[in-house]
Amino acid sequence: AVERTLSIVKPDAVAKNVIGEIVTRFEKAGLQVVAAKMIKLDDEKAGGFYAEHKERPFFKDLVSFMTSGPVVVQVLEGENAIAKNRELMGATNPKEAAAGTIRADFAESIDANAVHGSDSAASAEREIAYFFAADEICAR
Ligand code: CMP
């Protein structure tokens, strides 16, 4: 089925100047960008996004990393978009990410891991609405 998923190009990848290389991978895999913006998250916006991890030991570092520089948030649309994006990203920990995945090629550590992608249909719906109003998403 055609799905939508939320993608974030994280501060490390923006700083490395590889936004375009990452978006190209999505496009080459048949995913279309239907919404996009660059923003600098603050503690409240990043903390709310990752609310499910609030009790985890890495939460504080995660929020401080995600607010360390601008990010690019996008809605990707396509057949099987949620799983396809996760496949393109590779494992959360770049040391475990398969060769040729975004994290294997661009990420340094489990914190600075280049990209985020929704992990389920329910997360995708919540995460897209967290960053985009309905009229900011462009049907194609
Ligand atoms: P992301 O997919 O954005 O979701 C939560 C983020 O927390 C994850 O990517 C990692 O960058 C970060 N993180 C740091 N430590 C861990 C950990 N032990 N397990 C999962 N995520 C972690």
Short mmCIF file of N, CA and C and ligand atoms in Angstrom, two decimals:
data_model
loop_
_atom_site.label_atom_id
_atom_site.label_comp_id
_atom_site.label_asym_id
_atom_site.label_seq_id
_atom_site.Cartn_x
_atom_site.Cartn_y
_atom_site.Cartn_z
N ALA A 1 0.85 -1.21 0.00
CA ALA A 1 0.00 0.00 0.00
C ALA A 1 0.88 1.25 0.00
N VAL A 2 0.35 2.32 -0.54
CA VAL A 2 1.07 3.60 -0.50
C VAL A 2 0.97 4.14 0.93
N GLU A 3 2.13 4.45 1.49
CA GLU A 3 2.20 4.95 2.87
C GLU A 3 2.97 6.27 2.89
N ARG A 4 2.85 6.94 4.03
CA ARG A 4 3.69 8.11 4.31
C ARG A 4 4.49 7.83 5.57
N THR A 5 5.71 8.34 5.61
CA THR A 5 6.56 8.17 6.79
C THR A 5 7.29 9.48 7.07
N LEU A 6 7.67 9.68 8.33
CA LEU A 6 8.44 10.88 8.66
C LEU A 6 9.93 10.56 8.66
N SER A 7 10.69 11.40 7.99
CA SER A 7 12.14 11.28 7.96
C SER A 7 12.75 12.53 8.58
N ILE A 8 13.79 12.36 9.37
CA ILE A 8 14.58 13.51 9.84
C ILE A 8 16.03 13.29 9.43
N VAL A 9 16.59 14.26 8.72
CA VAL A 9 18.04 14.30 8.51
C VAL A 9 18.60 15.04 9.73
N LYS A 10 19.37 14.31 10.54
CA LYS A 10 19.78 14.81 11.85
C LYS A 10 20.94 15.81 11.74
N PRO A 11 21.24 16.51 12.86
CA PRO A 11 22.26 17.58 12.82
C PRO A 11 23.62 17.13 12.30
N ASP A 12 24.01 15.90 12.57
CA ASP A 12 25.34 15.44 12.10
C ASP A 12 25.39 15.38 10.58
N ALA A 13 24.32 14.89 9.97
CA ALA A 13 24.28 14.77 8.50
C ALA A 13 24.14 16.14 7.84
N VAL A 14 23.38 17.05 8.46
CA VAL A 14 23.28 18.42 7.94
C VAL A 14 24.67 19.06 7.98
N ALA A 15 25.37 18.89 9.11
CA ALA A 15 26.71 19.49 9.26
C ALA A 15 27.70 18.93 8.24
N LYS A 16 27.51 17.67 7.87
CA LYS A 16 28.39 17.04 6.88
C LYS A 16 28.06 17.42 5.45
N ASN A 17 26.96 18.15 5.28
CA ASN A 17 26.55 18.61 3.95
C ASN A 17 26.12 17.46 3.04
N VAL A 18 25.43 16.49 3.61
CA VAL A 18 24.97 15.35 2.81
C VAL A 18 23.44 15.24 2.75
N ILE A 19 22.75 16.37 2.95
CA ILE A 19 21.28 16.34 2.83
C ILE A 19 20.89 15.79 1.46
N GLY A 20 21.50 16.34 0.43
CA GLY A 20 21.14 15.94 -0.94
C GLY A 20 21.44 14.47 -1.21
N GLU A 21 22.59 14.01 -0.76
CA GLU A 21 22.93 12.59 -0.99
C GLU A 21 21.91 11.67 -0.32
N ILE A 22 21.43 12.08 0.86
CA ILE A 22 20.45 11.26 1.57
C ILE A 22 19.10 11.30 0.85
N VAL A 23 18.67 12.49 0.45
CA VAL A 23 17.38 12.60 -0.25
C VAL A 23 17.43 11.83 -1.57
N THR A 24 18.57 11.87 -2.24
CA THR A 24 18.72 11.11 -3.50
C THR A 24 18.47 9.62 -3.28
N ARG A 25 18.92 9.10 -2.15
CA ARG A 25 18.68 7.68 -1.88
C ARG A 25 17.19 7.38 -1.76
N PHE A 26 16.47 8.30 -1.09
CA PHE A 26 15.02 8.11 -0.98
C PHE A 26 14.39 8.13 -2.38
N GLU A 27 14.77 9.12 -3.16
CA GLU A 27 14.16 9.27 -4.50
C GLU A 27 14.51 8.08 -5.39
N LYS A 28 15.75 7.64 -5.34
CA LYS A 28 16.16 6.49 -6.18
C LYS A 28 15.42 5.22 -5.80
N ALA A 29 14.99 5.15 -4.54
CA ALA A 29 14.25 3.97 -4.07
C ALA A 29 12.75 4.10 -4.34
N GLY A 30 12.36 5.20 -4.99
CA GLY A 30 10.95 5.34 -5.36
C GLY A 30 10.10 6.08 -4.35
N LEU A 31 10.74 6.66 -3.34
CA LEU A 31 9.99 7.46 -2.38
C LEU A 31 9.97 8.91 -2.87
N GLN A 32 8.86 9.57 -2.66
CA GLN A 32 8.72 10.97 -3.08
C GLN A 32 8.64 11.87 -1.85
N VAL A 33 9.31 13.01 -1.92
CA VAL A 33 9.20 14.01 -0.86
C VAL A 33 7.88 14.77 -1.07
N VAL A 34 6.97 14.70 -0.10
CA VAL A 34 5.70 15.42 -0.23
C VAL A 34 5.59 16.58 0.76
N ALA A 35 6.58 16.71 1.65
CA ALA A 35 6.67 17.86 2.56
C ALA A 35 8.10 17.92 3.06
N ALA A 36 8.60 19.13 3.29
CA ALA A 36 9.98 19.27 3.76
C ALA A 36 10.18 20.63 4.41
N LYS A 37 10.96 20.65 5.48
CA LYS A 37 11.43 21.92 6.04
C LYS A 37 12.68 21.72 6.87
N MET A 38 13.47 22.80 6.94
CA MET A 38 14.64 22.79 7.80
C MET A 38 14.30 23.59 9.04
N ILE A 39 14.57 23.01 10.21
CA ILE A 39 14.27 23.70 11.46
C ILE A 39 15.35 23.42 12.50
N LYS A 40 15.44 24.33 13.45
CA LYS A 40 16.31 24.12 14.61
C LYS A 40 15.39 23.77 15.77
N LEU A 41 15.50 22.54 16.25
CA LEU A 41 14.65 22.10 17.35
C LEU A 41 15.11 22.72 18.66
N ASP A 42 14.15 22.99 19.57
CA ASP A 42 14.53 23.35 20.94
C ASP A 42 14.24 22.15 21.85
N ASP A 43 14.60 22.27 23.12
CA ASP A 43 14.45 21.14 24.05
C ASP A 43 13.02 20.62 24.09
N GLU A 44 12.06 21.54 24.07
CA GLU A 44 10.67 21.14 24.19
C GLU A 44 10.20 20.37 22.96
N LYS A 45 10.57 20.89 21.79
CA LYS A 45 10.12 20.23 20.55
C LYS A 45 10.81 18.86 20.38
N ALA A 46 12.11 18.80 20.66
CA ALA A 46 12.83 17.52 20.53
C ALA A 46 12.37 16.54 21.61
N GLY A 47 12.20 17.02 22.83
CA GLY A 47 11.76 16.15 23.93
C GLY A 47 10.36 15.59 23.70
N GLY A 48 9.49 16.41 23.15
CA GLY A 48 8.13 15.96 22.84
C GLY A 48 8.13 14.92 21.73
N PHE A 49 8.99 15.13 20.76
CA PHE A 49 9.08 14.18 19.64
C PHE A 49 9.50 12.80 20.15
N TYR A 50 10.49 12.80 21.06
CA TYR A 50 11.03 11.54 21.58
C TYR A 50 10.44 11.18 22.94
N ALA A 51 9.21 11.62 23.22
CA ALA A 51 8.59 11.42 24.53
C ALA A 51 8.60 9.95 24.97
N GLU A 52 8.47 9.03 24.01
CA GLU A 52 8.45 7.60 24.37
C GLU A 52 9.78 7.14 24.98
N HIS A 53 10.85 7.91 24.76
CA HIS A 53 12.17 7.53 25.30
C HIS A 53 12.52 8.28 26.59
N LYS A 54 11.56 9.02 27.12
CA LYS A 54 11.80 9.91 28.26
C LYS A 54 12.52 9.25 29.43
N GLU A 55 12.19 8.00 29.71
CA GLU A 55 12.79 7.30 30.87
C GLU A 55 14.09 6.58 30.52
N ARG A 56 14.46 6.59 29.25
CA ARG A 56 15.67 5.86 28.84
C ARG A 56 16.93 6.64 29.24
N PRO A 57 18.01 5.92 29.53
CA PRO A 57 19.24 6.60 29.99
C PRO A 57 19.84 7.54 28.95
N PHE A 58 19.52 7.31 27.67
CA PHE A 58 20.11 8.15 26.62
C PHE A 58 19.27 9.37 26.27
N PHE A 59 18.14 9.56 26.97
CA PHE A 59 17.21 10.63 26.58
C PHE A 59 17.85 12.02 26.58
N LYS A 60 18.59 12.33 27.64
CA LYS A 60 19.18 13.66 27.76
C LYS A 60 20.17 13.93 26.63
N ASP A 61 21.03 12.95 26.36
CA ASP A 61 22.00 13.09 25.26
C ASP A 61 21.30 13.20 23.92
N LEU A 62 20.22 12.43 23.76
CA LEU A 62 19.46 12.45 22.51
C LEU A 62 18.90 13.85 22.25
N VAL A 63 18.28 14.44 23.27
CA VAL A 63 17.71 15.78 23.11
C VAL A 63 18.82 16.80 22.87
N SER A 64 19.92 16.70 23.58
CA SER A 64 20.97 17.71 23.37
C SER A 64 21.60 17.55 21.99
N PHE A 65 21.72 16.32 21.50
CA PHE A 65 22.21 16.14 20.14
C PHE A 65 21.23 16.69 19.09
N MET A 66 19.96 16.39 19.27
CA MET A 66 18.97 16.80 18.27
C MET A 66 18.75 18.31 18.23
N THR A 67 19.18 19.02 19.29
CA THR A 67 19.07 20.48 19.32
C THR A 67 20.41 21.15 19.02
N SER A 68 21.41 20.37 18.65
CA SER A 68 22.77 20.92 18.46
C SER A 68 22.94 21.65 17.13
N GLY A 69 22.00 21.51 16.23
CA GLY A 69 22.07 22.17 14.93
C GLY A 69 20.80 21.91 14.17
N PRO A 70 20.63 22.54 13.01
CA PRO A 70 19.39 22.35 12.26
C PRO A 70 19.21 20.91 11.77
N VAL A 71 17.95 20.57 11.56
CA VAL A 71 17.58 19.27 10.99
C VAL A 71 16.68 19.53 9.79
N VAL A 72 16.56 18.52 8.92
CA VAL A 72 15.60 18.60 7.81
C VAL A 72 14.54 17.53 8.07
N VAL A 73 13.30 17.98 8.26
CA VAL A 73 12.20 17.02 8.44
C VAL A 73 11.42 16.92 7.15
N GLN A 74 11.09 15.69 6.79
CA GLN A 74 10.40 15.45 5.52
C GLN A 74 9.33 14.37 5.69
N VAL A 75 8.30 14.49 4.88
CA VAL A 75 7.34 13.40 4.73
C VAL A 75 7.66 12.71 3.41
N LEU A 76 7.90 11.41 3.48
CA LEU A 76 8.18 10.60 2.30
C LEU A 76 6.96 9.75 2.01
N GLU A 77 6.62 9.68 0.73
CA GLU A 77 5.44 8.90 0.33
C GLU A 77 5.82 7.88 -0.71
N GLY A 78 5.22 6.70 -0.61
CA GLY A 78 5.46 5.66 -1.62
C GLY A 78 4.96 4.32 -1.15
N GLU A 79 5.06 3.37 -2.06
CA GLU A 79 4.68 1.99 -1.75
C GLU A 79 5.53 1.50 -0.58
N ASN A 80 4.88 1.05 0.48
CA ASN A 80 5.62 0.45 1.60
C ASN A 80 6.67 1.41 2.20
N ALA A 81 6.33 2.69 2.24
CA ALA A 81 7.32 3.74 2.57
C ALA A 81 7.97 3.55 3.94
N ILE A 82 7.23 3.08 4.93
CA ILE A 82 7.78 2.99 6.29
C ILE A 82 8.91 1.97 6.33
N ALA A 83 8.66 0.77 5.84
CA ALA A 83 9.69 -0.28 5.83
C ALA A 83 10.81 0.06 4.86
N LYS A 84 10.46 0.62 3.72
CA LYS A 84 11.48 0.96 2.72
C LYS A 84 12.47 1.98 3.29
N ASN A 85 11.95 2.99 3.98
CA ASN A 85 12.84 3.99 4.58
C ASN A 85 13.73 3.35 5.64
N ARG A 86 13.18 2.44 6.43
CA ARG A 86 13.99 1.79 7.47
C ARG A 86 15.09 0.92 6.86
N GLU A 87 14.75 0.30 5.74
CA GLU A 87 15.76 -0.49 5.03
C GLU A 87 16.89 0.41 4.51
N LEU A 88 16.52 1.54 3.94
CA LEU A 88 17.52 2.47 3.40
C LEU A 88 18.40 3.02 4.52
N MET A 89 17.81 3.25 5.70
CA MET A 89 18.57 3.82 6.82
C MET A 89 19.56 2.82 7.41
N GLY A 90 19.18 1.56 7.53
CA GLY A 90 20.01 0.57 8.21
C GLY A 90 19.79 0.61 9.71
N ALA A 91 20.50 -0.25 10.44
CA ALA A 91 20.30 -0.38 11.89
C ALA A 91 20.58 0.93 12.62
N THR A 92 19.88 1.13 13.74
CA THR A 92 20.03 2.35 14.57
C THR A 92 21.49 2.61 14.91
N ASN A 93 22.19 1.53 15.29
CA ASN A 93 23.62 1.65 15.60
C ASN A 93 24.41 1.46 14.30
N PRO A 94 25.10 2.51 13.85
CA PRO A 94 25.80 2.39 12.56
C PRO A 94 26.81 1.24 12.51
N LYS A 95 27.31 0.84 13.67
CA LYS A 95 28.24 -0.30 13.70
C LYS A 95 27.56 -1.59 13.27
N GLU A 96 26.23 -1.62 13.41
CA GLU A 96 25.46 -2.82 13.02
C GLU A 96 24.74 -2.62 11.70
N ALA A 97 24.89 -1.47 11.09
CA ALA A 97 24.13 -1.17 9.86
C ALA A 97 24.76 -1.86 8.65
N ALA A 98 23.91 -2.45 7.82
CA ALA A 98 24.39 -3.17 6.63
C ALA A 98 25.11 -2.21 5.68
N ALA A 99 26.09 -2.75 4.97
CA ALA A 99 26.85 -1.97 3.99
C ALA A 99 25.90 -1.33 2.98
N GLY A 100 26.21 -0.10 2.62
CA GLY A 100 25.40 0.58 1.61
C GLY A 100 24.19 1.30 2.16
N THR A 101 23.91 1.15 3.46
CA THR A 101 22.79 1.89 4.05
C THR A 101 23.25 3.30 4.44
N ILE A 102 22.28 4.16 4.65
CA ILE A 102 22.58 5.56 4.98
C ILE A 102 23.44 5.63 6.25
N ARG A 103 23.04 4.87 7.27
CA ARG A 103 23.80 4.95 8.53
C ARG A 103 25.19 4.35 8.39
N ALA A 104 25.33 3.28 7.63
CA ALA A 104 26.67 2.71 7.42
C ALA A 104 27.56 3.74 6.72
N ASP A 105 26.99 4.49 5.79
CA ASP A 105 27.81 5.39 4.98
C ASP A 105 28.02 6.77 5.61
N PHE A 106 27.07 7.24 6.43
CA PHE A 106 27.16 8.63 6.90
C PHE A 106 27.17 8.80 8.41
N ALA A 107 26.88 7.76 9.19
CA ALA A 107 26.72 7.94 10.63
C ALA A 107 27.99 7.55 11.39
N GLU A 108 28.17 8.21 12.54
CA GLU A 108 29.37 8.01 13.35
C GLU A 108 29.11 7.16 14.58
N SER A 109 27.91 7.28 15.15
CA SER A 109 27.64 6.65 16.45
C SER A 109 26.14 6.46 16.58
N ILE A 110 25.73 5.75 17.64
CA ILE A 110 24.30 5.51 17.84
C ILE A 110 23.57 6.82 18.12
N ASP A 111 24.26 7.82 18.65
CA ASP A 111 23.62 9.12 18.87
C ASP A 111 23.62 9.95 17.60
N ALA A 112 24.80 10.10 17.01
CA ALA A 112 24.91 10.85 15.76
C ALA A 112 24.72 9.85 14.62
N ASN A 113 23.46 9.45 14.40
CA ASN A 113 23.22 8.37 13.43
C ASN A 113 22.51 8.83 12.15
N ALA A 114 22.69 10.09 11.82
CA ALA A 114 22.38 10.67 10.50
C ALA A 114 20.90 10.86 10.19
N VAL A 115 20.07 9.87 10.50
CA VAL A 115 18.66 9.95 10.11
C VAL A 115 17.76 9.31 11.16
N HIS A 116 16.51 9.77 11.16
CA HIS A 116 15.44 9.11 11.90
C HIS A 116 14.36 8.74 10.90
N GLY A 117 13.68 7.63 11.13
CA GLY A 117 12.51 7.27 10.33
C GLY A 117 11.46 6.63 11.21
N SER A 118 10.20 6.90 10.93
CA SER A 118 9.10 6.31 11.71
C SER A 118 9.22 4.79 11.71
N ASP A 119 8.88 4.17 12.86
CA ASP A 119 9.04 2.71 12.97
C ASP A 119 7.75 1.93 12.77
N SER A 120 6.62 2.60 12.61
CA SER A 120 5.34 1.90 12.40
C SER A 120 4.35 2.89 11.81
N ALA A 121 3.21 2.36 11.37
CA ALA A 121 2.17 3.23 10.80
C ALA A 121 1.65 4.20 11.87
N ALA A 122 1.52 3.70 13.10
CA ALA A 122 1.02 4.57 14.18
C ALA A 122 2.02 5.68 14.48
N SER A 123 3.33 5.34 14.53
CA SER A 123 4.35 6.36 14.76
C SER A 123 4.37 7.36 13.61
N ALA A 124 4.27 6.86 12.40
CA ALA A 124 4.31 7.75 11.23
C ALA A 124 3.19 8.79 11.32
N GLU A 125 2.02 8.35 11.67
CA GLU A 125 0.88 9.27 11.75
C GLU A 125 1.14 10.34 12.81
N ARG A 126 1.60 9.91 13.97
CA ARG A 126 1.88 10.87 15.06
C ARG A 126 3.02 11.81 14.69
N GLU A 127 4.09 11.25 14.14
CA GLU A 127 5.29 12.04 13.87
C GLU A 127 5.06 13.05 12.74
N ILE A 128 4.30 12.65 11.72
CA ILE A 128 4.00 13.58 10.62
C ILE A 128 3.19 14.75 11.17
N ALA A 129 2.17 14.44 11.97
CA ALA A 129 1.31 15.50 12.53
C ALA A 129 2.09 16.38 13.52
N TYR A 130 3.15 15.83 14.11
CA TYR A 130 3.96 16.59 15.08
C TYR A 130 4.71 17.73 14.38
N PHE A 131 5.06 17.53 13.12
CA PHE A 131 5.85 18.55 12.40
C PHE A 131 5.10 19.27 11.29
N PHE A 132 4.05 18.68 10.77
CA PHE A 132 3.41 19.27 9.59
C PHE A 132 1.90 19.41 9.78
N ALA A 133 1.38 20.60 9.41
CA ALA A 133 -0.05 20.77 9.28
C ALA A 133 -0.49 20.09 7.98
N ALA A 134 -1.73 19.70 7.92
CA ALA A 134 -2.24 18.97 6.74
C ALA A 134 -1.97 19.75 5.46
N ASP A 135 -2.11 21.08 5.50
CA ASP A 135 -1.94 21.87 4.27
C ASP A 135 -0.46 22.11 3.91
N GLU A 136 0.45 21.58 4.69
CA GLU A 136 1.88 21.65 4.33
C GLU A 136 2.34 20.37 3.61
N ILE A 137 1.45 19.43 3.46
CA ILE A 137 1.78 18.18 2.78
C ILE A 137 1.16 18.24 1.39
N CYS A 138 2.00 18.06 0.38
CA CYS A 138 1.58 18.28 -1.00
C CYS A 138 1.33 16.96 -1.71
N ALA A 139 0.11 16.71 -2.07
CA ALA A 139 -0.23 15.50 -2.84
C ALA A 139 0.48 15.56 -4.19
N ARG A 140 1.00 14.43 -4.67
CA ARG A 140 1.72 14.42 -5.93
C ARG A 140 1.19 13.35 -6.88
P1 CMP B 1 16.08 7.36 16.35
O1 CMP B 1 15.59 6.42 15.32
O2 CMP B 1 16.01 8.80 16.04
O3 CMP B 1 15.23 7.10 17.70
C1 CMP B 1 15.77 7.35 18.99
C2 CMP B 1 17.24 7.66 18.96
O4 CMP B 1 17.91 7.52 20.19
C3 CMP B 1 17.93 6.69 18.04
O5 CMP B 1 17.60 6.98 16.71
C4 CMP B 1 19.39 6.89 18.44
O6 CMP B 1 20.01 7.95 17.71
C5 CMP B 1 19.30 7.33 19.89
N1 CMP B 1 19.86 6.34 20.81
C6 CMP B 1 20.92 6.51 21.63
N2 CMP B 1 21.17 5.42 22.34
C7 CMP B 1 20.25 4.50 21.99
C8 CMP B 1 19.98 3.15 22.38
N3 CMP B 1 20.72 2.51 23.29
N4 CMP B 1 18.95 2.49 21.78
C9 CMP B 1 18.18 3.12 20.87
N5 CMP B 1 18.37 4.41 20.47
C10 CMP B 1 19.40 5.08 21.02
#
